[in-house]
CSV table of C-alpha atoms in Angstrom, one decimal:
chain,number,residue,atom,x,y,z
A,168,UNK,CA,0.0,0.0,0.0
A,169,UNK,CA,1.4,3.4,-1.1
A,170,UNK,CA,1.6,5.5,2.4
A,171,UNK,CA,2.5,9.0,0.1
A,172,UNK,CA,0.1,9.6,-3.1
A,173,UNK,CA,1.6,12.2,-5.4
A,174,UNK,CA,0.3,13.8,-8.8
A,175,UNK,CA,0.7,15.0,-11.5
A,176,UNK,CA,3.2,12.4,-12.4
A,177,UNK,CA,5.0,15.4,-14.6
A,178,UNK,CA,4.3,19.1,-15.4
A,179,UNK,CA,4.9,21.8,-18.1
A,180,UNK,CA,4.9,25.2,-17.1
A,181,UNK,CA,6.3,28.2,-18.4
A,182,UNK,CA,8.6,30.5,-17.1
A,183,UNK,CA,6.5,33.2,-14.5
A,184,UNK,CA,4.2,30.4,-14.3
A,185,UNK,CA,2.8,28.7,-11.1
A,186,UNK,CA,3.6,24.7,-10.9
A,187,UNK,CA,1.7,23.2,-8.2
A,188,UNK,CA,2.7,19.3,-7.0
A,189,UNK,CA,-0.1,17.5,-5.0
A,190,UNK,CA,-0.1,14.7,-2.0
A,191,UNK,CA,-2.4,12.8,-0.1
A,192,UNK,CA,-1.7,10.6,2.3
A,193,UNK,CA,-4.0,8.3,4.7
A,194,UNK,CA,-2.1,7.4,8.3
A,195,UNK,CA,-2.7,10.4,10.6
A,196,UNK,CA,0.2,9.1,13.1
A,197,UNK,CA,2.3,11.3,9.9
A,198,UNK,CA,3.2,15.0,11.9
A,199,UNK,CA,6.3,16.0,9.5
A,200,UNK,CA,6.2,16.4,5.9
A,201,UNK,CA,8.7,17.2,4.0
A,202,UNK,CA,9.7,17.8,-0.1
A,203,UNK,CA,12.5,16.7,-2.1
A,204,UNK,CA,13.8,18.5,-4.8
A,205,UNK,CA,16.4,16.3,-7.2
A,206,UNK,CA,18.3,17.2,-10.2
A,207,UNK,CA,19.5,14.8,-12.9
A,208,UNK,CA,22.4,12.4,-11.7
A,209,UNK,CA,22.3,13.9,-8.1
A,210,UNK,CA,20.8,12.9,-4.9
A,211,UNK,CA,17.6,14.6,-3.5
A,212,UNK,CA,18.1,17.3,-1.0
A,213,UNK,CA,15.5,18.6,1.1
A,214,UNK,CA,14.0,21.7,0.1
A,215,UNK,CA,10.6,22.8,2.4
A,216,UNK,CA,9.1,21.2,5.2
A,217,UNK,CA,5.9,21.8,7.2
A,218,UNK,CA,4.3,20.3,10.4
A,219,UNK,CA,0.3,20.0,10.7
A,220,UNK,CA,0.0,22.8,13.3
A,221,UNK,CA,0.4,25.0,10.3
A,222,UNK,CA,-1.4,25.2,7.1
A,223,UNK,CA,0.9,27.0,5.3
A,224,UNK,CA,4.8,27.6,5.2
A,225,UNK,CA,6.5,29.7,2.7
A,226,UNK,CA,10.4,29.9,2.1
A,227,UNK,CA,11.2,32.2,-1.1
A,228,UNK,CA,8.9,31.0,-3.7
A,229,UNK,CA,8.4,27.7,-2.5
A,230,UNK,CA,5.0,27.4,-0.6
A,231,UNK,CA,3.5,24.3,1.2
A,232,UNK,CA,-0.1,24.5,2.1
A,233,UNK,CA,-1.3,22.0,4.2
A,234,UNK,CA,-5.0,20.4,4.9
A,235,UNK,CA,-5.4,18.0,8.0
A,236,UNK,CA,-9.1,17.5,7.1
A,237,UNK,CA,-8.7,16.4,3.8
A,238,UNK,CA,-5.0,14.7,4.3
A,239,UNK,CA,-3.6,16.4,1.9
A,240,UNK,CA,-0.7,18.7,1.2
A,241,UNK,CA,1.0,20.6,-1.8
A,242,UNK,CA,3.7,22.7,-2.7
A,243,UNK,CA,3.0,25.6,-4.8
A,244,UNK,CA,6.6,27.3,-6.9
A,245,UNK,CA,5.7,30.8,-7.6
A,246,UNK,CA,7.2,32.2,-10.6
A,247,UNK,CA,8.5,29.1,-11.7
A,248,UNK,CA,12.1,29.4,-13.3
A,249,UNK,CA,13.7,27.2,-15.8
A,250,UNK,CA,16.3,26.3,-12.8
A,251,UNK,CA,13.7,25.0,-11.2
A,252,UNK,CA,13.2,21.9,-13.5
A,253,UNK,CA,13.9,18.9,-11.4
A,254,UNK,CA,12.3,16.0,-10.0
A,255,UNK,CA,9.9,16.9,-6.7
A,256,UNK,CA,9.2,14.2,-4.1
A,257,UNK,CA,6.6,14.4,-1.1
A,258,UNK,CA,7.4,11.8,1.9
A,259,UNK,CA,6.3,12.0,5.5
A,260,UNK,CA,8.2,9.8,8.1
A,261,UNK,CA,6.8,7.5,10.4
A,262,UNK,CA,9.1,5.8,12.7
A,263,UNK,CA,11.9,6.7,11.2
A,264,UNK,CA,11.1,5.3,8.0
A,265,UNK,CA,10.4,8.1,5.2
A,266,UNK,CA,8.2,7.1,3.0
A,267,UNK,CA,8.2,9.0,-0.3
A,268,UNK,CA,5.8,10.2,-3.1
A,269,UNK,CA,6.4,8.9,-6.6
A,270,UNK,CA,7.7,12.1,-7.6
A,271,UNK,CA,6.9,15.1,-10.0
A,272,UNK,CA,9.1,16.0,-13.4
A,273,UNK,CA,8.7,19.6,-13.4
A,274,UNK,CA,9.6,21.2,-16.6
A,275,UNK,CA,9.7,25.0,-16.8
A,276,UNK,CA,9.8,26.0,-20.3
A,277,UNK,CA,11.9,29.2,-21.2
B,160,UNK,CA,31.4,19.0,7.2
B,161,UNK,CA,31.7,16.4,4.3
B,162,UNK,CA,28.0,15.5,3.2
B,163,UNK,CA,27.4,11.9,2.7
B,164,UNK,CA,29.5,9.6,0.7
B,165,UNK,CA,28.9,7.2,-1.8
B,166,UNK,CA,30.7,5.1,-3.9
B,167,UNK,CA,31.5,3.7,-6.2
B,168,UNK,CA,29.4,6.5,-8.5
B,169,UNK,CA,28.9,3.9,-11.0
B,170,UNK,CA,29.7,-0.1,-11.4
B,171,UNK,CA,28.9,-2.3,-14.0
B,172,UNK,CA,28.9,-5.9,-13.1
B,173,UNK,CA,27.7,-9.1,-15.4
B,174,UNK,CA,24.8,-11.2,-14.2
B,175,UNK,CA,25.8,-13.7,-11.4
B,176,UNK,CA,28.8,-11.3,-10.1
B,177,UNK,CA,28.3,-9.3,-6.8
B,178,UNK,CA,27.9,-5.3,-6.6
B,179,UNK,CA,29.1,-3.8,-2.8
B,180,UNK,CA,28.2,-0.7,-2.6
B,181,UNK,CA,29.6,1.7,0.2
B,182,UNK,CA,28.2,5.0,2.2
B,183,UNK,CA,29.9,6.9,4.3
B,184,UNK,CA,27.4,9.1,6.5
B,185,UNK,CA,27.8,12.4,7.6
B,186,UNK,CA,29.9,13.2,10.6
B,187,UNK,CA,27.9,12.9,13.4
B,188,UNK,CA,24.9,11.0,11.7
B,189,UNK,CA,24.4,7.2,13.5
B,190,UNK,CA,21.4,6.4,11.3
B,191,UNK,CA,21.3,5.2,8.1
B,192,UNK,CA,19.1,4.3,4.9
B,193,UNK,CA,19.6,2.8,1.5
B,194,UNK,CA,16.5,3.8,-1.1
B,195,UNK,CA,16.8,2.2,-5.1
B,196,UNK,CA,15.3,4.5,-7.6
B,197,UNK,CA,14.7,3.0,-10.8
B,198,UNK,CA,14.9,5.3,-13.9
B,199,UNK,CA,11.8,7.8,-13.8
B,200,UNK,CA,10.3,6.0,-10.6
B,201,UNK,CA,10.4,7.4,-7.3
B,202,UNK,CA,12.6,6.2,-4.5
B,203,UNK,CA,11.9,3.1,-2.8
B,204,UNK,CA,12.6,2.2,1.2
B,205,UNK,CA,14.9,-0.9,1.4
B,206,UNK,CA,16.9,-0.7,4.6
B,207,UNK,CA,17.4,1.3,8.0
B,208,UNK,CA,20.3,0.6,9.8
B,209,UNK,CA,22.2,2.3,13.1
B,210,UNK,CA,25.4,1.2,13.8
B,211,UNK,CA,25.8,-2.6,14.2
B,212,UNK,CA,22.3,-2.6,13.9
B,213,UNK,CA,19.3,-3.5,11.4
B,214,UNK,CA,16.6,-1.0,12.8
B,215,UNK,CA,13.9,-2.0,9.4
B,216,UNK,CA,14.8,-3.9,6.3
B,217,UNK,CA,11.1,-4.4,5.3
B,218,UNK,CA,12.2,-3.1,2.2
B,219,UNK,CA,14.4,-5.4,0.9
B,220,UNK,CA,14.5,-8.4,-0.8
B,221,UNK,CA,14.9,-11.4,1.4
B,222,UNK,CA,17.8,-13.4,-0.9
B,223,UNK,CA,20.4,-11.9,-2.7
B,224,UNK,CA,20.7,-8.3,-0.4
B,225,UNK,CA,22.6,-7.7,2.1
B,226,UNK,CA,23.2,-4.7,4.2
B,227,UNK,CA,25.2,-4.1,7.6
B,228,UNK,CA,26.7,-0.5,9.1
B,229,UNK,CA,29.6,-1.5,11.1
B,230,UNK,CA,30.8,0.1,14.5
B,231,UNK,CA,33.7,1.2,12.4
B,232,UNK,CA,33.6,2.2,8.6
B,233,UNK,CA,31.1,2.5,6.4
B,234,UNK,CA,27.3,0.9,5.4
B,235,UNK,CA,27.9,-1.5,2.9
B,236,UNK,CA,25.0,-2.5,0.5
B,237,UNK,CA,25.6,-5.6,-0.9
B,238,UNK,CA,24.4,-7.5,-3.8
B,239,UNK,CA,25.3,-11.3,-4.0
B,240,UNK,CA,24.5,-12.9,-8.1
B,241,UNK,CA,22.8,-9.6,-9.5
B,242,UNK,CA,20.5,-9.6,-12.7
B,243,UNK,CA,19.4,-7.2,-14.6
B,244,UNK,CA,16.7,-6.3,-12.9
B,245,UNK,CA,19.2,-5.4,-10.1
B,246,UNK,CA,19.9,-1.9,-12.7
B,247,UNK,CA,19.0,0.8,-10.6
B,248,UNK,CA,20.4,3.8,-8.7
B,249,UNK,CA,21.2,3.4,-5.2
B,250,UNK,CA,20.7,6.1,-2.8
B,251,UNK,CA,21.8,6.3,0.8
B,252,UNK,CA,21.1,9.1,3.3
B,253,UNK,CA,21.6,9.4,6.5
B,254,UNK,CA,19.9,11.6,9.4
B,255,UNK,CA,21.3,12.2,12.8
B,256,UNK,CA,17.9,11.9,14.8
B,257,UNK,CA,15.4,9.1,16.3
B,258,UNK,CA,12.5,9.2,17.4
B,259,UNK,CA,9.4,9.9,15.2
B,260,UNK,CA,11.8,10.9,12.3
B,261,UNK,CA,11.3,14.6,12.5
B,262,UNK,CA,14.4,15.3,11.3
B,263,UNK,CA,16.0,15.7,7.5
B,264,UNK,CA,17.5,12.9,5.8
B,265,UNK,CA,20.4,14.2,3.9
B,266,UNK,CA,21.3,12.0,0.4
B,267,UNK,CA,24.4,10.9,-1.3
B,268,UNK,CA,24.4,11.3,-4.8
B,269,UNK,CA,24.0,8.0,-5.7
B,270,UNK,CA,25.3,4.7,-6.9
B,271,UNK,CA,24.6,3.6,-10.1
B,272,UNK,CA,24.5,-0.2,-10.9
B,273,UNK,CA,24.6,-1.5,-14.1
B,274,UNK,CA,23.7,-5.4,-14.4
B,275,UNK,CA,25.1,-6.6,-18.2
């Protein structure tokens, strides 16, 4: 059973643009959620993390909003740049063992 | 503060020979995990270890993988008679807290296993 649900599988967006990368999970013992930003050939490397006594958490143009009721969280890149192209993974730890999203390919076209 | 270590970067090994793959943590870090990505997949759990210890290996396969973190040196992943289906990138990361996980694993960049 996949703990960490994550869509769209990949995205387009153009430079300026908004990309938005959704996740849904179902075990409410989660309380930490991090994303995962990796470029081609390299490891992933945290990038923005949020716990659920906050619904929103914003670090440059990286926002994560969070819903408890609905189980779901997303991250939202504000003027997306082409830099920004990279695979995106949601996880959430339980017991020490993260468990990750399937990840997003975000292409920001020029 | 060196990040975490992995190598080799890339091995090719034929079918039926054994791949050891090594990861040094970062200084300071007792915990660590090995993940295998497979090309445009995400990254999949296969071993937490502290040192001298298998916390979780619910992950990996039961024949074939191996994986230890010695009181001294560093985690070894080890694959005995790999196939081809044994092609993937292996990450490790490493995190220096217990507990509920709260804190922020921190990758390698990867070790690259090609099965001819």
């Amino acid at each position: 059973q996949q703990q960490v649900k994550q869509s769209p599988q990949s995205l387009i967006v153009q430079k300026g643009g908004i990309s938005i990368i959704n996740c849904a999970y179902e075990n409410t013992a989660f309380d930490y959620f991090p994303w995962y930003q990796q470029f081609p050939g390299k490891g992933p490397a945290l990038l923005i993390a949020i716990r659920p006594d906050v619904s929103e958490k914003k670090e440059g143009r990286f926002t994560i909003s969070f819903n408890k009721s609905a189980k779901q969280f997303s991250l939202h890149i504000m003027d997306s740049q082409p830099g920004d192209s990279a695979t995106y993974f949601c996880a959430a730890p339980l017991f020490n063992k993260f468990y990750f999203g399937s990840g997003t390919k975000l292409n920001v076209k020029p | 503060n060196a990040g975490v270590m992995q190598n080799p970067r890339h091995l090719v090994r034929r079918r039926g020979q054994e791949a050891r793959l090594r990861c040094s943590p970062m200084k300071g870090h007792s915990h660590v995990y090995w993940y295998r990505q497979l090309p445009e997949e995400g990254l999949k759990f296969m071993v937490y270890l502290q040192k001298e210890n298998i916390i979780d290996e619910s992950g990996m396969p039961k024949e074939r993988f191996s994986a230890e973190f010695p009181k001294e040196g560093p985690s070894i992943l080890r694959i005995q008679q790999v196939v081809r289906g044994d092609s993937a990138a292996y990450f490790c990361a490493s995190s220096p807290f217990h507990g509920q996980g709260h804190g922020e694993l921190f990758f390698g960049e990867g070790s690259r296993l090609t099965v001819l």
